[in-house]
Amino acid sequence: MMRKMTQSGSLIMMLLVLRCCGGRSHSSFLADGETIGYYSWNWGKGCRIRNASLAIAFTGLIDIESAIEGYTPGAAWCCPELVGKKYLSLGGGNAAGIFTETTLRNMESSVDLVAKNNYSGIAFDIEEVSGSAVKLVPLFKSMFKATRSAGLKVLITMSHSAPYQTDTPEDAVAFVKAWCADPNVDILSPQLYSSGTERSPDFSETNNCKDAGCTWDLYKGARGKFIPSVVDGTHYAAVQNYFREKLQVAGYIQWAQHLESS
């Protein structure tokens, strides 16, 4: 998600999403066992989808304690109670969400806080990474293992087919290959949008690394379920159709903000 924006700018983006896309969920194309998920931002009124199976408390922050403090479920000014399995997001497409050797080590040392705050999993929003794949792939692997050892699920979301900012294009490819092969990764959720206002899914592969091989083919045979992030659920039929001969799609996660009554 291209989230290089101020909070006021993010609020404007949220309003645009709601006007252009309606923020709708759409479950008529879901088979039994498929996932409906959503992000709930910690600015504006947030999001709630009453029939969701998972929900992500989204702050754009990478520090665990700050992310927990940044989303207070039921607060009057934001942050509705989450529906379904509750995930805490870490990272994002801005300076506050960059993954580095230091941030990964800090995460692992405090991962137990996530479970203690009644979350079921962590959604790693990995869009900007500073450090080589040689150095960071083992640290990601260790973090995902620690997350599972804490009794939590692991979800990875990224900008289109791979992180859009890495030291080299080859690093981006190496990261995705490692995540797809990791038995501790439960869900892979590429973002099929850039602005968040698209009227249909954007199936573009990440531009900075596609020539190096960060194509959708990397996801073939992945250990985790392939559950893309989309603007809203009305995009799901197109997602199913596009990947029908390529990958098994197991649901979707909605980015647009929309409050449904419980």
XYZ file of N, CA and C in Angstrom:
786
model
N 0.838 -1.180 0.000
C 0.000 0.000 0.000
C 0.880 1.239 0.000
N 0.593 2.177 -0.842
C 1.404 3.372 -0.921
C 0.899 4.342 0.133
N 1.514 4.286 1.330
C 0.972 5.040 2.446
C 1.886 6.185 2.848
N 2.579 6.781 1.887
C 3.449 7.896 2.208
C 2.601 9.155 2.263
N 1.972 9.373 3.427
C 1.025 10.472 3.540
C 0.907 10.875 4.990
N 0.441 12.085 5.222
C 0.168 12.533 6.580
C -1.152 11.963 7.036
N -1.476 12.095 8.360
C -2.750 11.590 8.839
C -3.907 12.348 8.209
N -3.745 13.664 8.010
C -4.827 14.400 7.354
C -4.986 13.942 5.915
N -3.839 13.671 5.256
C -3.914 13.153 3.903
C -4.546 11.786 3.859
N -4.264 10.981 4.880
C -4.870 9.647 4.942
C -6.366 9.735 5.126
N -6.830 10.734 5.905
C -8.263 10.893 6.102
C -8.937 11.263 4.786
N -8.297 12.149 4.014
C -8.833 12.494 2.703
C -8.895 11.263 1.824
N -7.817 10.420 1.856
C -7.814 9.201 1.055
C -8.957 8.286 1.464
N -9.207 8.183 2.770
C -10.292 7.331 3.243
C -11.616 7.800 2.685
N -11.846 9.108 2.683
C -13.110 9.639 2.171
C -13.246 9.368 0.681
N -12.123 9.473 -0.037
C -12.157 9.176 -1.469
C -12.494 7.712 -1.707
N -11.904 6.836 -0.902
C -12.203 5.412 -1.057
C -13.674 5.146 -0.843
N -14.235 5.737 0.191
C -15.636 5.482 0.489
C -16.541 6.028 -0.601
N -16.189 7.191 -1.182
C -17.030 7.764 -2.226
C -16.897 6.974 -3.528
N -15.627 6.604 -3.878
C -15.421 5.965 -5.171
C -15.784 4.489 -5.154
N -15.510 3.825 -4.028
C -15.645 2.375 -4.005
C -16.773 1.900 -3.118
N -17.284 2.757 -2.286
C -18.386 2.385 -1.426
C -17.966 1.580 -0.228
N -16.661 1.166 -0.158
C -16.191 0.411 0.964
C -16.981 -0.864 1.190
N -17.470 -1.508 0.145
C -18.398 -2.626 0.306
C -17.685 -3.958 0.431
N -18.221 -4.819 1.245
C -17.813 -6.214 1.201
C -18.769 -6.928 0.258
N -18.339 -8.067 -0.249
C -19.182 -8.767 -1.208
C -18.851 -10.240 -1.117
N -19.684 -11.039 -0.463
C -19.336 -12.410 -0.151
C -20.016 -13.434 -1.036
N -20.780 -13.019 -2.041
C -21.540 -13.986 -2.819
C -20.649 -14.910 -3.635
N -19.375 -14.512 -3.879
C -18.475 -15.359 -4.662
C -17.564 -16.204 -3.781
N -17.753 -16.173 -2.459
C -16.901 -16.921 -1.555
C -17.389 -18.357 -1.395
N -16.465 -19.294 -1.457
C -16.788 -20.686 -1.183
C -16.640 -20.944 0.310
N -17.170 -22.054 0.768
C -17.042 -22.413 2.175
C -15.571 -22.472 2.558
N -15.249 -21.883 3.698
C -13.883 -21.917 4.183
C -13.005 -20.801 3.681
N -13.473 -20.012 2.710
C -12.682 -18.885 2.233
C -12.787 -17.712 3.206
N -11.787 -16.865 3.176
C -11.633 -15.798 4.161
C -12.194 -14.475 3.672
N -12.944 -13.795 4.538
C -13.226 -12.366 4.384
C -12.469 -11.665 5.497
N -11.555 -10.794 5.131
C -10.819 -10.015 6.118
C -10.901 -8.538 5.808
N -10.441 -7.722 6.726
C -10.422 -6.278 6.490
C -9.372 -5.605 7.374
N -8.919 -4.446 6.902
C -8.056 -3.573 7.684
C -8.925 -2.524 8.364
N -8.613 -2.203 9.604
C -9.277 -1.091 10.279
C -8.203 -0.085 10.677
N -8.257 1.094 10.053
C -7.234 2.112 10.286
C -7.414 2.751 11.659
N -6.320 3.236 12.230
C -6.422 3.911 13.528
C -6.577 5.423 13.376
N -7.049 5.846 12.224
C -7.448 7.248 12.044
C -8.810 7.234 11.347
N -9.574 8.284 11.520
C -10.949 8.264 11.035
C -11.782 7.336 11.898
N -12.858 6.807 11.352
C -13.767 5.958 12.124
C -13.415 4.479 12.060
N -12.420 4.114 11.260
C -12.049 2.714 11.166
C -13.030 1.904 10.341
N -12.962 0.585 10.479
C -13.752 -0.312 9.647
C -14.291 -1.461 10.496
N -15.458 -1.978 10.092
C -16.002 -3.191 10.701
C -16.883 -3.892 9.667
N -16.620 -5.160 9.433
C -17.433 -5.986 8.539
C -17.970 -7.132 9.374
N -19.259 -7.195 9.516
C -19.839 -8.075 10.535
C -19.646 -9.561 10.266
N -19.459 -9.976 9.003
C -19.281 -11.397 8.722
C -17.828 -11.757 8.459
N -16.889 -10.912 8.893
C -15.470 -11.140 8.632
C -14.930 -12.310 9.448
N -13.950 -12.989 8.882
C -13.270 -14.045 9.620
C -11.944 -13.586 10.211
N -11.406 -12.458 9.725
C -10.236 -11.865 10.364
C -10.263 -10.357 10.164
N -9.624 -9.642 11.086
C -9.549 -8.179 11.021
C -8.174 -7.736 11.481
N -7.667 -6.694 10.842
C -6.305 -6.219 11.102
C -6.342 -4.806 11.664
N -5.799 -4.631 12.866
C -5.655 -3.303 13.465
C -4.464 -2.628 12.787
N -4.753 -1.627 11.959
C -3.706 -1.044 11.127
C -3.289 0.329 11.638
N -1.976 0.482 11.912
C -1.431 1.765 12.360
C -0.317 2.278 11.454
N 0.323 1.395 10.674
C 1.473 1.787 9.869
C 2.772 1.830 10.652
N 2.739 1.424 11.928
C 3.922 1.469 12.790
C 4.604 0.109 12.821
N 5.888 0.103 13.120
C 6.652 -1.142 13.097
C 7.047 -1.612 14.487
N 7.002 -0.749 15.477
C 7.307 -1.133 16.850
C 6.071 -1.763 17.494
N 6.223 -2.929 18.097
C 5.068 -3.667 18.617
C 4.333 -2.880 19.688
N 5.037 -2.358 20.646
C 4.367 -1.631 21.724
C 3.625 -0.405 21.198
N 4.255 0.322 20.277
C 3.611 1.512 19.701
C 2.378 1.125 18.890
N 2.456 0.022 18.142
C 1.311 -0.420 17.338
C 0.149 -0.826 18.246
N 0.439 -1.516 19.338
C -0.622 -1.904 20.282
C -1.270 -0.669 20.881
N -0.441 0.274 21.308
C -0.972 1.499 21.911
C -1.718 2.347 20.887
N -1.354 2.197 19.606
C -1.950 3.028 18.561
C -3.333 2.596 18.137
N -3.755 1.393 18.544
C -5.105 0.935 18.197
C -5.800 0.490 19.478
N -6.721 1.351 19.964
C -7.461 1.066 21.194
C -8.877 0.666 20.808
N -9.180 -0.634 20.795
C -10.513 -1.077 20.351
C -11.632 -0.434 21.156
N -12.600 0.127 20.425
C -13.740 0.747 21.071
C -13.541 2.202 21.444
N -12.378 2.790 21.103
C -12.149 4.204 21.413
C -13.142 5.072 20.644
N -13.560 6.172 21.268
C -14.584 7.030 20.662
C -14.077 7.704 19.394
N -12.785 7.974 19.300
C -12.246 8.750 18.181
C -11.786 7.875 17.022
N -11.741 6.573 17.223
C -11.302 5.663 16.147
C -11.550 4.220 16.570
N -11.056 3.304 15.790
C -10.744 1.953 16.227
C -11.907 1.130 16.762
N -12.866 0.789 15.906
C -13.946 -0.089 16.365
C -13.422 -1.461 16.771
N -14.209 -2.163 17.573
C -13.860 -3.527 17.951
C -13.696 -4.371 16.677
N -12.705 -5.230 16.674
C -12.407 -6.051 15.504
C -13.274 -7.313 15.487
N -13.659 -7.747 14.298
C -14.526 -8.917 14.117
C -13.687 -10.091 13.618
N -13.909 -11.278 14.168
C -13.166 -12.461 13.754
C -11.816 -12.528 14.437
N -10.888 -13.282 13.851
C -9.537 -13.378 14.392
C -8.864 -12.013 14.287
N -8.227 -11.584 15.359
C -7.675 -10.234 15.440
C -6.166 -10.253 15.178
N -5.753 -9.451 14.200
C -4.337 -9.351 13.850
C -3.839 -7.931 14.119
N -2.608 -7.832 14.588
C -1.939 -6.546 14.760
C -1.023 -6.322 13.570
N -1.155 -5.180 12.895
C -0.266 -4.889 11.767
C 1.051 -4.309 12.272
N 2.123 -4.658 11.564
C 3.443 -4.081 11.819
C 4.058 -3.719 10.480
N 4.536 -2.477 10.351
C 5.140 -2.024 9.113
C 4.168 -1.237 8.262
N 4.621 -0.852 7.066
C 3.794 -0.068 6.157
C 4.651 0.669 5.148
N 4.005 1.293 4.201
C 4.696 1.964 3.115
C 5.075 3.393 3.443
N 5.864 3.583 4.491
C 6.331 4.925 4.863
C 7.545 4.784 5.764
N 8.128 5.920 6.163
C 9.354 5.885 6.959
C 9.158 5.232 8.316
N 7.919 5.225 8.818
C 7.647 4.618 10.124
C 7.506 3.111 10.054
N 7.524 2.549 8.823
C 7.247 1.131 8.683
C 8.327 0.321 7.998
N 9.570 0.836 7.957
C 10.647 0.146 7.245
C 11.174 -1.036 8.059
N 11.344 -2.175 7.392
C 11.931 -3.347 8.036
C 13.449 -3.314 7.883
N 14.154 -3.431 9.004
C 15.614 -3.436 9.046
C 16.068 -4.534 9.998
N 17.356 -4.747 10.070
C 17.896 -5.708 11.039
C 17.481 -5.328 12.455
N 17.556 -4.048 12.779
C 17.220 -3.595 14.129
C 15.747 -3.789 14.441
N 14.862 -3.400 13.506
C 13.435 -3.517 13.798
C 13.016 -4.979 13.931
N 13.610 -5.861 13.140
C 13.266 -7.278 13.243
C 13.735 -7.866 14.573
N 14.924 -7.510 15.005
C 15.409 -8.006 16.301
C 14.546 -7.471 17.444
N 14.143 -6.201 17.354
C 13.295 -5.621 18.394
C 11.927 -6.299 18.433
N 11.373 -6.600 17.259
C 10.088 -7.308 17.202
C 10.167 -8.639 17.931
N 11.199 -9.404 17.609
C 11.289 -10.748 18.169
C 11.390 -10.715 19.690
N 12.040 -9.687 20.212
C 12.204 -9.601 21.667
C 10.915 -9.247 22.397
N 9.921 -8.733 21.674
C 8.687 -8.303 22.344
C 7.435 -8.928 21.751
N 7.575 -10.020 20.981
C 6.433 -10.616 20.292
C 5.381 -11.125 21.278
N 5.777 -11.527 22.482
C 4.802 -12.039 23.451
C 3.767 -10.991 23.833
N 4.096 -9.714 23.677
C 3.132 -8.649 23.986
C 1.890 -8.732 23.109
N 2.055 -9.224 21.895
C 0.926 -9.288 20.959
C -0.121 -10.271 21.479
N 0.323 -11.453 21.874
C -0.609 -12.443 22.414
C -1.227 -11.966 23.725
N -0.443 -11.305 24.546
C -0.947 -10.820 25.837
C -2.037 -9.764 25.657
N -2.069 -9.135 24.495
C -3.097 -8.134 24.214
C -4.234 -8.702 23.363
N -4.395 -10.005 23.425
C -5.561 -10.708 22.856
C -5.622 -10.689 21.333
N -4.461 -10.619 20.683
C -4.427 -10.774 19.230
C -4.186 -12.237 18.885
N -4.681 -12.626 17.720
C -4.510 -13.995 17.231
C -3.360 -14.119 16.241
N -2.871 -12.989 15.738
C -1.817 -13.047 14.746
C -1.193 -11.689 14.500
N -0.150 -11.682 13.677
C 0.526 -10.452 13.255
C 0.445 -10.353 11.738
N 0.066 -9.188 11.237
C 0.072 -8.891 9.804
C 1.309 -8.046 9.513
N 2.301 -8.644 8.891
C 3.540 -7.948 8.552
C 3.344 -7.240 7.206
N 3.301 -5.918 7.232
C 3.102 -5.135 6.009
C 4.480 -4.745 5.484
N 5.039 -5.599 4.641
C 6.443 -5.469 4.240
C 6.512 -4.839 2.852
N 6.723 -3.550 2.840
C 6.788 -2.809 1.581
C 8.137 -2.150 1.370
N 8.785 -1.740 2.465
C 10.102 -1.124 2.399
C 11.043 -1.908 3.307
N 12.161 -2.347 2.731
C 13.138 -3.144 3.471
C 14.523 -2.555 3.240
N 15.262 -2.349 4.311
C 16.628 -1.840 4.222
C 17.578 -2.904 4.764
N 18.390 -3.456 3.875
C 19.287 -4.539 4.253
C 19.203 -5.640 3.219
N 20.276 -6.365 3.058
C 20.329 -7.393 2.022
C 19.508 -8.612 2.405
N 19.072 -9.351 1.397
C 18.347 -10.591 1.648
C 19.233 -11.590 2.390
N 20.528 -11.608 2.079
C 21.452 -12.529 2.760
C 21.401 -12.323 4.267
N 21.308 -11.077 4.697
C 21.288 -10.768 6.119
C 19.887 -10.870 6.718
N 18.860 -10.446 5.967
C 17.538 -10.312 6.557
C 16.640 -11.530 6.406
N 16.834 -12.349 5.386
C 15.987 -13.542 5.250
C 16.042 -14.405 6.516
N 17.227 -14.680 7.095
C 17.251 -15.449 8.345
C 16.541 -14.750 9.503
N 16.583 -13.415 9.529
C 15.913 -12.682 10.600
C 14.400 -12.712 10.426
N 13.914 -12.595 9.194
C 12.477 -12.763 8.955
C 12.048 -14.176 9.382
N 12.809 -15.163 8.982
C 12.474 -16.547 9.312
C 12.416 -16.736 10.832
N 13.368 -16.175 11.541
C 13.388 -16.282 12.993
C 12.198 -15.573 13.624
N 11.834 -14.415 13.069
C 10.684 -13.669 13.589
C 9.389 -14.420 13.364
N 9.221 -14.993 12.195
C 7.996 -15.750 11.913
C 7.899 -16.980 12.818
N 9.031 -17.641 13.057
C 9.024 -18.795 13.951
C 8.674 -18.374 15.371
N 9.221 -17.246 15.828
C 8.910 -16.743 17.166
C 7.434 -16.372 17.280
N 6.872 -15.832 16.200
C 5.455 -15.477 16.195
C 4.595 -16.720 16.376
N 4.902 -17.763 15.638
C 4.150 -19.010 15.762
C 4.358 -19.643 17.137
N 5.572 -19.554 17.665
C 5.852 -20.109 18.990
C 5.078 -19.393 20.083
N 4.715 -18.129 19.823
C 3.909 -17.364 20.775
C 2.418 -17.661 20.637
N 2.082 -18.604 19.757
C 0.682 -18.974 19.555
C -0.056 -18.089 18.588
N 0.680 -17.373 17.752
C 0.093 -16.401 16.825
C 0.238 -16.866 15.377
N -0.680 -16.418 14.519
C -0.598 -16.662 13.092
C 0.276 -15.597 12.428
N 0.796 -15.948 11.247
C 1.656 -15.037 10.488
C 0.995 -14.714 9.155
N 0.754 -13.435 8.907
C 0.215 -12.933 7.639
C 1.225 -11.939 7.082
N 1.552 -12.073 5.808
C 2.443 -11.105 5.147
C 1.680 -10.438 4.020
N 1.686 -9.111 4.021
C 1.127 -8.351 2.908
C 2.231 -7.489 2.325
N 2.175 -7.292 1.026
C 3.224 -6.535 0.351
C 2.636 -5.796 -0.843
N 3.360 -4.781 -1.332
C 2.892 -3.945 -2.439
C 2.955 -4.720 -3.749
N 1.780 -5.135 -4.233
C 1.696 -5.972 -5.427
C 2.459 -7.277 -5.197
N 3.370 -7.665 -6.063
C 3.970 -8.997 -5.962
C 5.189 -9.077 -5.052
N 5.693 -7.918 -4.570
C 6.899 -7.908 -3.738
C 7.063 -6.525 -3.110
N 7.910 -6.382 -2.095
C 8.182 -5.038 -1.565
C 8.673 -4.107 -2.674
N 8.198 -2.871 -2.657
C 8.577 -1.958 -3.739
C 9.903 -1.261 -3.478
N 10.412 -1.317 -2.251
C 11.686 -0.671 -1.945
C 12.594 -1.662 -1.219
N 13.645 -2.091 -1.906
C 14.654 -2.977 -1.338
C 16.019 -2.514 -1.829
N 17.065 -3.061 -1.224
C 18.408 -2.636 -1.634
C 18.649 -2.909 -3.112
N 18.208 -4.070 -3.586
C 18.335 -4.425 -5.004
C 17.062 -5.152 -5.433
N 16.768 -5.170 -6.725
C 15.625 -5.958 -7.203
C 15.747 -7.437 -6.840
N 16.970 -7.957 -6.878
C 17.201 -9.366 -6.561
C 16.863 -9.662 -5.098
N 17.059 -8.687 -4.212
C 16.675 -8.880 -2.813
C 15.169 -9.069 -2.687
N 14.403 -8.273 -3.422
C 12.948 -8.393 -3.363
C 12.507 -9.796 -3.767
N 13.108 -10.328 -4.828
C 12.775 -11.678 -5.282
C 13.133 -12.699 -4.207
N 14.301 -12.545 -3.606
C 14.752 -13.496 -2.583
C 13.840 -13.480 -1.359
N 13.373 -12.299 -0.980
C 12.457 -12.216 0.167
C 11.179 -13.001 -0.114
N 10.568 -12.756 -1.262
C 9.292 -13.418 -1.566
C 9.488 -14.924 -1.677
N 10.561 -15.363 -2.300
C 10.829 -16.805 -2.391
C 10.910 -17.421 -1.002
N 11.598 -16.737 -0.094
C 11.754 -17.266 1.262
C 10.427 -17.303 2.000
N 9.605 -16.267 1.829
C 8.311 -16.242 2.526
C 7.375 -17.322 1.995
N 7.405 -17.543 0.699
C 6.535 -18.569 0.116
C 6.934 -19.972 0.573
N 8.207 -20.167 0.867
C 8.695 -21.483 1.279
C 8.632 -21.697 2.785
N 8.325 -20.664 3.534
C 8.403 -20.729 5.006
C 7.178 -21.437 5.581
N 7.353 -22.533 6.322
C 6.203 -23.241 6.897
C 5.506 -22.471 8.014
N 6.131 -21.414 8.501
C 5.520 -20.617 9.570
C 4.683 -19.455 9.048
N 4.599 -19.304 7.729
C 3.780 -18.238 7.131
C 2.417 -18.821 6.767
N 1.367 -18.275 7.374
C 0.014 -18.801 7.175
C -0.711 -18.183 5.989
N -0.513 -16.872 5.775
C -1.249 -16.150 4.732
C -0.300 -15.220 3.986
N -0.398 -15.217 2.667
C 0.297 -14.259 1.808
C -0.766 -13.389 1.156
N -0.634 -12.073 1.309
C -1.694 -11.173 0.859
C -1.146 -10.007 0.040
N -0.758 -10.257 -1.222
C -0.320 -9.157 -2.096
C -1.430 -8.122 -2.270
N -1.038 -6.872 -2.309
C -2.012 -5.778 -2.455
C -2.267 -5.506 -3.936
N -3.512 -5.668 -4.351
C -3.877 -5.490 -5.760
C -4.422 -4.084 -5.990
N -3.685 -3.110 -5.511
C -4.014 -1.693 -5.668
C -2.775 -0.888 -5.311
N -2.773 0.391 -5.668
C -1.703 1.318 -5.293
C -2.260 2.495 -4.514
N -3.257 3.180 -5.080
C -3.841 4.340 -4.402
C -4.890 3.940 -3.375
N -5.530 2.794 -3.578
C -6.650 2.399 -2.722
C -7.985 2.914 -3.212
N -7.998 3.576 -4.367
C -9.256 4.076 -4.937
C -9.610 3.397 -6.256
N -8.852 2.390 -6.648
C -9.082 1.724 -7.927
C -10.487 1.117 -7.990
N -11.089 1.186 -9.159
C -12.426 0.620 -9.347
C -12.378 -0.864 -9.733
N -11.191 -1.374 -10.002
C -11.007 -2.786 -10.312
C -9.616 -3.175 -9.833
N -9.347 -4.470 -9.659
C -8.037 -4.882 -9.154
C -6.914 -4.506 -10.108
N -5.775 -4.167 -9.534
C -4.576 -3.866 -10.307
C -3.632 -5.062 -10.160
N -3.489 -5.836 -11.223
C -2.704 -7.058 -11.169
C -1.241 -6.844 -11.564
N -0.808 -5.595 -11.611
C 0.580 -5.297 -11.969
C 1.540 -5.969 -10.990
N 2.646 -6.483 -11.519
C 3.706 -6.974 -10.653
C 4.589 -5.795 -10.249
N 5.228 -5.908 -9.109
C 5.986 -4.791 -8.552
C 7.038 -4.314 -9.547
N 6.963 -3.050 -9.901
C 7.728 -2.534 -11.030
C 9.235 -2.583 -10.804
N 9.703 -2.347 -9.559
C 11.139 -2.226 -9.351
C 11.876 -3.564 -9.444
N 11.123 -4.677 -9.443
C 11.818 -5.967 -9.449
C 11.250 -6.973 -10.445
N 10.242 -6.593 -11.221
C 9.627 -7.600 -12.099
C 10.603 -8.122 -13.143
N 11.533 -7.277 -13.610
C 12.519 -7.757 -14.579
C 13.494 -8.745 -13.949
N 13.622 -8.679 -12.626
C 14.491 -9.615 -11.911
C 13.764 -10.897 -11.530
N 12.421 -10.895 -11.733
C 11.688 -12.134 -11.490
C 10.637 -12.109 -10.407
N 10.232 -10.937 -9.912
C 9.211 -10.912 -8.845
C 7.810 -10.944 -9.473
N 7.537 -12.029 -10.182
C 6.257 -12.191 -10.860
C 5.329 -13.035 -9.994
N 4.089 -13.175 -10.455
C 3.128 -13.991 -9.705
C 3.533 -15.459 -9.680
N 4.422 -15.869 -10.570
C 4.878 -17.255 -10.570
C 5.590 -17.625 -9.272
N 6.134 -16.639 -8.560
C 6.818 -16.922 -7.299
C 5.878 -17.562 -6.279
N 4.587 -17.305 -6.428
C 3.626 -17.770 -5.423
C 3.131 -19.186 -5.682
N 3.512 -19.765 -6.808
C 3.095 -21.134 -7.098
C 3.749 -22.082 -6.096
N 2.941 -22.917 -5.458
C 3.464 -23.858 -4.483
C 3.754 -23.257 -3.125
N 3.314 -22.037 -2.872
C 3.566 -21.395 -1.577
C 2.936 -22.189 -0.437
N 3.601 -22.178 0.722
C 3.090 -22.901 1.888
C 1.873 -22.191 2.485
N 1.882 -20.860 2.470
C 0.776 -20.097 3.037
C -0.376 -19.949 2.058
N -1.559 -19.668 2.579
C -2.722 -19.427 1.725
C -2.560 -18.109 0.979
N -3.041 -18.067 -0.254
C -2.975 -16.875 -1.095
C -4.306 -16.138 -0.957
N -4.292 -15.052 -0.186
C -5.506 -14.289 0.116
C -5.202 -12.817 -0.156
N -5.380 -12.338 -1.384
C -4.973 -10.968 -1.732
C -5.728 -9.894 -0.960
N -5.076 -8.759 -0.813
C -5.724 -7.549 -0.317
C -6.281 -6.783 -1.512
N -7.537 -6.334 -1.399
C -8.216 -5.634 -2.487
C -8.855 -4.369 -1.940
N -9.241 -3.476 -2.829
C -9.902 -2.257 -2.370
C -11.173 -2.611 -1.608
N -12.031 -3.422 -2.217
C -13.197 -3.938 -1.495
C -13.649 -5.253 -2.116
N -14.635 -5.877 -1.504
C -15.032 -7.212 -1.890
C -15.654 -7.323 -3.257
N -16.091 -6.196 -3.844
C -16.656 -6.265 -5.188
C -15.584 -6.608 -6.229
N -14.316 -6.548 -5.849
C -13.220 -6.901 -6.754
C -12.931 -8.400 -6.760
N -13.544 -9.136 -5.859
C -13.120 -10.528 -5.649
C -13.372 -11.428 -6.860
N -14.480 -11.262 -7.532
C -14.766 -12.109 -8.693
C -13.684 -11.940 -9.761
N -13.243 -10.711 -9.985
C -12.188 -10.460 -10.966
C -10.864 -11.093 -10.532
N -10.608 -11.069 -9.218
C -9.397 -11.692 -8.683
C -9.428 -13.201 -8.928
N -10.560 -13.814 -8.626
C -10.697 -15.251 -8.856
C -10.489 -15.597 -10.328
N -11.060 -14.794 -11.196
C -10.965 -15.064 -12.624
C -9.526 -14.918 -13.128
N -8.834 -13.877 -12.664
C -7.475 -13.618 -13.138
C -6.513 -14.742 -12.737
N -6.638 -15.212 -11.500
C -5.698 -16.205 -10.995
C -6.179 -17.645 -11.179
N -7.297 -17.826 -11.839
C -7.918 -19.144 -11.921
C -6.957 -20.230 -12.411
N -6.171 -19.903 -13.419
C -5.248 -20.886 -13.980
C -3.844 -20.775 -13.386
N -3.673 -19.873 -12.423
C -2.328 -19.612 -11.891
C -2.173 -20.052 -10.451
N -3.107 -19.602 -9.592
C -2.980 -19.791 -8.157
C -4.344 -20.069 -7.542
N -4.352 -20.757 -6.412
C -5.598 -20.990 -5.686
C -5.835 -19.815 -4.734
N -6.908 -19.090 -4.978
C -7.256 -17.927 -4.148
C -8.189 -18.392 -3.036
N -7.868 -18.011 -1.795
C -8.613 -18.522 -0.636
C -9.384 -17.435 0.109
N -9.681 -16.316 -0.582
C -10.440 -15.241 0.042
C -9.818 -13.892 -0.272
N -10.201 -12.885 0.491
C -9.672 -11.542 0.273
C -9.664 -10.756 1.583
N -8.875 -9.678 1.584
C -8.828 -8.744 2.716
C -9.090 -7.354 2.162
N -10.066 -6.664 2.737
C -10.526 -5.371 2.213
C -9.766 -4.206 2.842
N -9.337 -3.280 1.987
C -8.623 -2.077 2.446
C -9.578 -0.913 2.703
N -10.626 -0.757 1.912
C -11.545 0.373 2.076
C -12.214 0.332 3.445
N -12.437 1.498 3.992
C -13.031 1.614 5.331
C -14.550 1.758 5.234
N -15.234 0.889 5.974
C -16.685 0.859 5.930
C -17.194 0.268 7.237
N -18.107 0.958 7.897
C -18.652 0.479 9.168
C -19.998 -0.194 8.939
N -20.063 -1.473 9.232
C -21.336 -2.190 9.194
C -21.824 -2.377 10.615
N -23.127 -2.264 10.812
C -23.672 -2.465 12.153
C -23.515 -3.918 12.551
N -23.336 -4.148 13.842
C -23.108 -5.506 14.324
C -24.424 -6.267 14.416
